[in-house]
Tab-separated table of C-alpha atoms in Angstrom:
chain	number	residue	atom	x	y	z
A	971	MET	CA	0.000	0.000	0.000
A	972	ALA	CA	2.925	2.338	0.664
A	973	TYR	CA	4.024	2.021	-2.958
A	974	VAL	CA	0.507	2.886	-4.171
A	975	ASN	CA	0.441	5.928	-1.864
A	976	ASN	CA	3.791	6.986	-3.294
A	977	ILE	CA	2.366	6.750	-6.804
A	978	ARG	CA	-0.697	8.777	-5.808
A	979	MET	CA	1.546	11.448	-4.337
A	980	PHE	CA	3.700	11.473	-7.476
A	981	MET	CA	0.626	12.027	-9.643
A	982	ARG	CA	-0.608	14.947	-7.548
A	983	VAL	CA	2.848	16.567	-7.521
A	984	TYR	CA	3.009	16.095	-11.308
A	985	GLU	CA	-0.484	17.512	-11.864
A	986	LEU	CA	-0.237	20.424	-9.431
A	987	GLY	CA	3.409	21.261	-10.116
A	988	SER	CA	4.144	21.805	-6.442
A	989	MET	CA	5.211	19.601	-3.552
A	990	SER	CA	3.408	21.751	-0.988
A	991	ALA	CA	0.211	21.909	-3.062
A	992	ALA	CA	0.241	18.122	-3.474
A	993	ALA	CA	0.812	17.712	0.268
A	994	ARG	CA	-2.204	19.898	1.043
A	995	ASP	CA	-4.267	17.990	-1.511
A	996	GLN	CA	-3.347	14.668	0.121
A	997	ARG	CA	-3.760	16.072	3.652
A	998	THR	CA	-0.196	15.569	4.725
A	999	SER	CA	2.954	17.644	5.207
A	1000	PRO	CA	5.435	18.760	2.508
A	1001	ALA	CA	8.079	16.691	4.306
A	1002	VAL	CA	5.983	13.529	3.933
A	1003	ALA	CA	5.264	14.358	0.290
A	1004	SER	CA	8.964	14.859	-0.397
A	1005	ALA	CA	9.816	11.593	1.371
A	1006	ARG	CA	7.289	9.655	-0.712
A	1007	ILE	CA	8.708	11.044	-3.939
A	1008	ALA	CA	12.240	10.243	-2.744
A	1009	ASP	CA	11.191	6.644	-1.930
A	1010	LEU	CA	9.669	6.284	-5.386
A	1011	GLU	CA	12.759	7.681	-7.083
A	1012	LYS	CA	14.977	5.327	-5.062
A	1013	HIS	CA	12.809	2.359	-6.035
A	1014	LEU	CA	12.893	3.300	-9.731
A	1015	GLY	CA	16.523	4.388	-9.723
A	1016	VAL	CA	15.793	7.625	-11.607
A	1017	ARG	CA	14.922	11.237	-10.852
A	1018	LEU	CA	11.285	12.018	-11.511
A	1019	PHE	CA	11.460	15.782	-10.961
A	1020	ASN	CA	13.938	18.573	-11.482
A	1021	ARG	CA	13.948	20.754	-8.378
A	1022	THR	CA	15.132	24.322	-7.890
A	1023	THR	CA	14.369	26.809	-5.134
A	1024	ARG	CA	11.646	28.361	-7.312
A	1025	ALA	CA	10.304	25.628	-9.545
A	1026	LEU	CA	9.625	21.925	-9.886
A	1027	SER	CA	9.249	20.203	-13.247
A	1028	PRO	CA	9.057	16.552	-14.345
A	1029	THR	CA	12.058	14.930	-15.945
A	1030	GLU	CA	11.713	12.854	-19.078
A	1031	HIS	CA	11.567	9.774	-16.825
A	1032	GLY	CA	8.855	11.515	-14.796
A	1033	ARG	CA	6.743	12.163	-17.886
A	1034	LEU	CA	7.093	8.545	-18.969
A	1035	PHE	CA	6.223	7.247	-15.510
A	1036	TYR	CA	3.145	9.490	-15.251
A	1037	ASP	CA	1.455	7.792	-18.194
A	1038	GLY	CA	2.024	4.361	-16.655
A	1039	ALA	CA	1.036	5.593	-13.186
A	1040	CYS	CA	-2.306	6.768	-14.540
A	1041	ARG	CA	-3.015	3.293	-15.903
A	1042	ILE	CA	-1.904	1.654	-12.634
A	1043	LEU	CA	-4.237	3.765	-10.510
A	1044	GLU	CA	-7.089	3.375	-12.969
A	1045	ALA	CA	-6.726	-0.402	-12.666
A	1046	ILE	CA	-6.590	-0.229	-8.857
A	1047	ASP	CA	-9.597	2.099	-8.687
A	1048	ALA	CA	-11.547	-0.167	-11.027
A	1049	ALA	CA	-10.698	-3.249	-8.969
A	1050	GLU	CA	-11.693	-1.539	-5.716
A	1051	ALA	CA	-14.911	-0.295	-7.307
A	1052	ALA	CA	-15.802	-3.812	-8.470
A	1053	VAL	CA	-15.271	-5.217	-4.977
A	1054	MET	CA	-17.328	-2.468	-3.325
A	1055	GLU	CA	-20.083	-2.866	-5.910
A	1056	ALA	CA	-20.216	-6.614	-5.336
A	1057	ASN	CA	-20.237	-6.039	-1.572
A	1058	GLN	CA	-22.786	-3.226	-1.897
A	1059	SER	CA	-20.817	-1.131	0.584
A	1060	PRO	CA	-19.467	2.043	-1.056
A	1061	ARG	CA	-16.861	3.671	1.133
A	1062	GLY	CA	-14.020	6.143	1.044
A	1063	THR	CA	-13.587	9.892	0.679
A	1064	LEU	CA	-15.261	11.954	-2.038
A	1065	PHE	CA	-13.757	15.222	-3.195
A	1066	VAL	CA	-16.594	17.373	-4.556
A	1067	ALA	CA	-16.763	20.918	-5.940
A	1068	ALA	CA	-19.733	23.131	-6.698
A	1069	PRO	CA	-20.488	26.775	-7.554
A	1070	LEU	CA	-21.253	28.871	-4.467
A	1071	GLY	CA	-24.973	29.281	-5.127
A	1072	VAL	CA	-25.528	25.638	-6.084
A	1073	GLY	CA	-23.390	24.376	-3.210
A	1074	ARG	CA	-25.075	26.505	-0.563
A	1075	ARG	CA	-28.645	25.914	-1.758
A	1076	PHE	CA	-28.577	22.296	-2.911
A	1077	ILE	CA	-25.464	20.287	-2.104
A	1078	ALA	CA	-24.363	21.347	1.382
A	1079	PRO	CA	-27.836	21.090	2.983
A	1080	ALA	CA	-28.212	17.514	1.676
A	1081	VAL	CA	-24.782	16.249	2.765
A	1082	PRO	CA	-25.714	15.367	6.392
A	1083	ALA	CA	-28.658	13.230	5.244
A	1084	PHE	CA	-26.465	11.529	2.656
A	1085	LYS	CA	-23.808	10.853	5.293
A	1086	ALA	CA	-26.434	9.329	7.571
A	1087	GLU	CA	-27.487	6.978	4.768
A	1088	TYR	CA	-23.907	6.169	3.713
A	1089	PRO	CA	-21.839	6.427	6.908
A	1090	GLN	CA	-18.709	4.964	5.312
A	1091	ILE	CA	-18.413	7.782	2.757
A	1092	ASP	CA	-16.724	11.028	3.818
A	1093	ILE	CA	-17.300	14.256	1.878
A	1094	ARG	CA	-14.784	17.016	1.177
A	1095	LEU	CA	-16.839	19.839	-0.355
A	1096	ARG	CA	-15.237	22.875	-2.015
A	1097	LEU	CA	-17.380	25.822	-3.097
A	1098	SER	CA	-16.221	28.377	-5.654
A	1099	ASP	CA	-17.610	30.269	-8.634
A	1100	ARG	CA	-14.269	30.115	-10.451
A	1101	VAL	CA	-13.515	27.694	-13.284
A	1102	ILE	CA	-12.682	24.277	-11.813
A	1103	ASP	CA	-10.108	21.900	-13.305
A	1104	VAL	CA	-11.801	18.653	-12.271
A	1105	THR	CA	-8.944	16.335	-13.194
A	1106	GLY	CA	-6.091	18.648	-12.270
A	1107	GLU	CA	-7.537	19.338	-8.819
A	1108	GLY	CA	-8.078	15.663	-8.051
A	1109	LEU	CA	-11.861	15.886	-7.777
A	1110	ASP	CA	-14.209	12.925	-7.937
A	1111	LEU	CA	-17.212	15.020	-8.902
A	1112	ALA	CA	-17.953	18.654	-9.750
A	1113	PHE	CA	-21.307	20.351	-10.124
A	1114	HIS	CA	-21.315	22.817	-13.001
A	1115	LEU	CA	-23.712	25.640	-13.817
A	1116	GLY	CA	-23.309	27.032	-17.310
A	1117	PRO	CA	-22.460	25.992	-20.862
A	1118	LEU	CA	-20.724	22.635	-21.135
A	1119	ILE	CA	-17.378	22.530	-22.893
A	1120	ASP	CA	-16.149	19.460	-24.754
A	1121	SER	CA	-13.828	17.375	-22.600
A	1122	ASP	CA	-13.063	13.803	-21.577
A	1123	LEU	CA	-15.216	14.184	-18.464
A	1124	LYS	CA	-18.373	12.151	-17.989
A	1125	VAL	CA	-21.366	14.502	-17.929
A	1126	ARG	CA	-24.728	14.014	-16.208
A	1127	VAL	CA	-27.140	16.841	-17.033
A	1128	ILE	CA	-29.400	17.492	-14.061
A	1129	GLU	CA	-31.760	20.200	-15.282
A	1130	GLU	CA	-32.112	23.133	-17.620
A	1131	CYS	CA	-32.382	26.279	-15.521
A	1132	PRO	CA	-34.145	29.413	-16.753
A	1133	ARG	CA	-32.424	32.722	-16.021
A	1134	VAL	CA	-33.788	36.207	-15.437
A	1135	LEU	CA	-32.534	39.785	-15.519
A	1136	CYS	CA	-33.733	41.623	-12.437
A	1137	ALA	CA	-33.204	44.684	-10.262
A	1138	ALA	CA	-34.596	46.276	-7.118
A	1139	PRO	CA	-37.566	48.670	-7.437
A	1140	ALA	CA	-35.329	51.437	-6.072
A	1141	TYR	CA	-32.964	51.013	-9.008
A	1142	ILE	CA	-35.837	51.071	-11.517
A	1143	GLU	CA	-37.225	54.244	-9.927
A	1144	ARG	CA	-33.803	55.900	-10.192
A	1145	ARG	CA	-32.724	54.695	-13.667
A	1146	GLY	CA	-35.904	53.627	-15.418
A	1147	MET	CA	-37.139	50.264	-16.698
A	1148	PRO	CA	-35.112	48.885	-19.658
A	1149	ARG	CA	-37.327	46.884	-22.006
A	1150	ASP	CA	-34.585	44.953	-23.811
A	1151	GLY	CA	-30.870	44.320	-24.185
A	1152	ALA	CA	-30.423	47.267	-26.551
A	1153	ALA	CA	-31.726	49.599	-23.833
A	1154	LEU	CA	-29.288	48.116	-21.331
A	1155	VAL	CA	-26.421	49.201	-23.570
A	1156	ALA	CA	-27.828	52.470	-24.982
A	1157	ASP	CA	-28.831	53.845	-21.575
A	1158	GLY	CA	-25.626	52.703	-19.859
A	1159	HIS	CA	-27.385	50.691	-17.170
A	1160	ASP	CA	-25.330	49.488	-14.207
A	1161	CYS	CA	-25.014	45.758	-14.828
A	1162	LEU	CA	-23.598	43.548	-12.089
A	1163	ASN	CA	-21.382	40.895	-13.618
A	1164	LEU	CA	-19.683	37.747	-12.383
A	1165	ARG	CA	-15.955	38.038	-13.106
A	1166	PHE	CA	-13.050	35.818	-12.120
A	1167	PRO	CA	-9.851	34.479	-13.721
A	1168	GLY	CA	-10.862	32.104	-16.491
A	1169	ALA	CA	-14.440	33.388	-16.723
A	1170	ARG	CA	-15.970	32.965	-20.165
A	1171	GLU	CA	-19.145	35.034	-19.906
A	1172	PHE	CA	-18.124	38.708	-20.124
A	1173	GLN	CA	-21.181	39.604	-22.173
A	1174	TRP	CA	-24.841	38.799	-21.697
A	1175	THR	CA	-26.413	36.541	-24.338
A	1176	LEU	CA	-30.109	37.357	-24.633
A	1177	GLN	CA	-32.944	36.008	-26.730
A	1178	THR	CA	-34.071	38.450	-29.433
A	1179	PRO	CA	-36.605	38.153	-32.286
A	1180	ASP	CA	-33.609	37.479	-34.547
A	1181	GLY	CA	-32.147	34.794	-32.301
A	1182	PRO	CA	-29.560	34.848	-29.512
A	1183	ARG	CA	-27.428	38.008	-29.419
A	1184	ARG	CA	-24.520	39.048	-27.205
A	1185	PHE	CA	-24.734	42.470	-25.561
A	1186	GLU	CA	-21.674	44.395	-24.329
A	1187	ILE	CA	-23.003	45.421	-20.930
A	1188	THR	CA	-21.067	47.627	-18.497
A	1189	GLY	CA	-21.206	48.525	-14.834
A	1190	PRO	CA	-19.087	49.812	-11.940
A	1191	LEU	CA	-19.397	46.709	-9.755
A	1192	GLU	CA	-18.360	43.097	-10.314
A	1193	SER	CA	-17.512	40.129	-8.097
A	1194	ASP	CA	-16.417	36.503	-8.261
A	1195	ASP	CA	-19.236	35.545	-5.847
A	1196	GLY	CA	-22.713	35.257	-7.351
A	1197	ASP	CA	-24.442	35.796	-3.991
A	1198	VAL	CA	-22.589	39.098	-3.591
A	1199	LEU	CA	-24.111	40.230	-6.890
A	1200	THR	CA	-27.587	39.308	-5.654
A	1201	GLY	CA	-26.982	41.308	-2.478
A	1202	TRP	CA	-25.919	44.337	-4.502
A	1203	ALA	CA	-29.002	44.034	-6.693
A	1204	LEU	CA	-31.214	43.906	-3.587
A	1205	ASP	CA	-29.486	47.083	-2.381
A	1206	GLY	CA	-30.432	48.840	-5.610
A	1207	ALA	CA	-26.915	48.943	-7.057
A	1208	GLY	CA	-27.774	47.568	-10.487
A	1209	ILE	CA	-29.170	44.837	-12.712
A	1210	VAL	CA	-28.145	41.224	-12.281
A	1211	MET	CA	-28.551	38.121	-14.436
A	1212	LYS	CA	-29.274	35.101	-12.265
A	1213	PRO	CA	-30.652	31.573	-12.516
A	1214	LEU	CA	-34.306	31.761	-11.535
A	1215	PHE	CA	-33.792	29.397	-8.596
A	1216	GLU	CA	-31.341	31.840	-6.969
A	1217	VAL	CA	-33.747	34.813	-6.965
A	1218	ALA	CA	-37.207	33.178	-7.020
A	1219	THR	CA	-38.007	34.155	-3.421
A	1220	HIS	CA	-36.905	37.763	-4.023
A	1221	LEU	CA	-39.053	37.967	-7.159
A	1222	ALA	CA	-42.028	36.534	-5.300
A	1223	SER	CA	-41.660	39.096	-2.502
A	1224	GLY	CA	-41.146	42.020	-4.877
A	1225	ALA	CA	-37.655	42.751	-3.548
A	1226	LEU	CA	-36.482	42.230	-7.134
A	1227	VAL	CA	-38.438	42.701	-10.368
A	1228	PRO	CA	-37.746	41.360	-13.886
A	1229	VAL	CA	-36.227	43.800	-16.377
A	1230	ALA	CA	-35.512	43.740	-20.126
A	1231	ILE	CA	-38.318	41.229	-20.443
A	1232	ASP	CA	-38.470	41.567	-24.238
A	1233	THR	CA	-35.035	39.903	-24.475
A	1234	PRO	CA	-34.755	37.324	-21.678
A	1235	PRO	CA	-31.479	35.494	-21.024
A	1236	LEU	CA	-30.827	32.087	-22.487
A	1237	PRO	CA	-31.329	29.291	-19.946
A	1238	THR	CA	-28.316	27.575	-18.470
A	1239	GLN	CA	-27.636	23.958	-17.490
A	1240	LEU	CA	-26.911	22.387	-14.149
A	1241	ALA	CA	-24.789	19.263	-14.559
A	1242	CYS	CA	-22.329	17.111	-12.677
A	1243	LEU	CA	-18.955	16.132	-14.124
A	1244	SER	CA	-16.685	13.205	-13.254
A	1245	PRO	CA	-13.277	12.082	-14.537
A	1246	SER	CA	-13.682	9.020	-16.727
A	1247	ARG	CA	-11.580	6.821	-14.451
A	1248	ARG	CA	-13.763	7.623	-11.414
A	1249	TYR	CA	-17.151	7.613	-13.076
A	1250	ARG	CA	-17.959	3.998	-12.181
A	1251	ASP	CA	-16.720	4.226	-8.590
A	1252	PRO	CA	-19.713	3.147	-6.428
A	1253	LYS	CA	-19.291	6.052	-3.998
A	1254	VAL	CA	-19.332	8.487	-6.928
A	1255	GLN	CA	-22.393	6.792	-8.379
A	1256	VAL	CA	-24.451	6.776	-5.178
A	1257	PHE	CA	-23.557	10.378	-4.365
A	1258	THR	CA	-24.383	11.474	-7.920
A	1259	GLU	CA	-27.771	9.737	-7.925
A	1260	TYR	CA	-28.617	11.077	-4.464
A	1261	MET	CA	-27.744	14.673	-5.346
A	1262	VAL	CA	-29.320	14.579	-8.811
A	1263	ASP	CA	-32.647	13.494	-7.297
A	1264	HIS	CA	-32.320	16.091	-4.540
A	1265	CYS	CA	-31.431	18.923	-6.950
A	1266	LYS	CA	-34.293	18.072	-9.306
A	1267	ARG	CA	-36.772	18.082	-6.429
A	1268	VAL	CA	-35.606	21.415	-4.979
A	1269	LEU	CA	-35.348	23.052	-8.417
A	1270	ARG	CA	-38.946	22.130	-9.232
A	1271	GLU	CA	-40.081	23.647	-5.927
A	1272	LEU	CA	-38.131	26.875	-6.476
A	1273	GLN	CA	-38.976	27.303	-10.146
A	1274	GLY	CA	-42.606	26.306	-9.831
């Protein structure tokens, strides 16, 4: 088992490009990570990484070994999954990521009940609105809200989610009610946008009589946290584009009102993504099915 742990550590160091980052990922110390790599190099009789005070990079031997290491761990994971499936006792630790809004509203509240039903599965949940590298960050499963990009990941679409442009009545009283996307641009409305490194949506794509069209919106405020944008909209700071499920209660209460209703936003998709080699892992499968059912149920309640 020590040799397998050494291989797992090697893969995380290779993928993350940092001994300390790999140590944090594997919940151990940099000293232990370094020792595992040293043991592996001693066993193989080659250097796997070039090390300097500022950088770490794989050697040619390291690049060759990585390809084989991937196949080794895939085989081990598949064998363990087959045993657990036959024994009907999924166990282990799941590393899961989700956008902030989805994680707070859907995933996190359901985790305790899932844990009670599957006591041998531990959950490590990370919430962020930034772009997630599912494979590079060693995740078993990631929930994704937005357009799906071609990749080798296994995709399970959960639901199509309508979106809405909305603002507080105080903002509308101050700036007027825009009827469409053209008015948003022409009148220089304060649009609250989600921005973070790697973000792809810097314009708003709206439905027009001539089909989808991208509008170059502007505004003085932006954030990498979608809930912050909702808070600003509630305070009357501008117009926000949100999935309906995130603002349904505010729309129902009148705290927010729809705007630019002649050109509504395109809907978005909620999906869960898994690396191919972990897709058939029983703990991934049971967690996916549990959360898909839970998300569908809550979404239907929120969206009517």
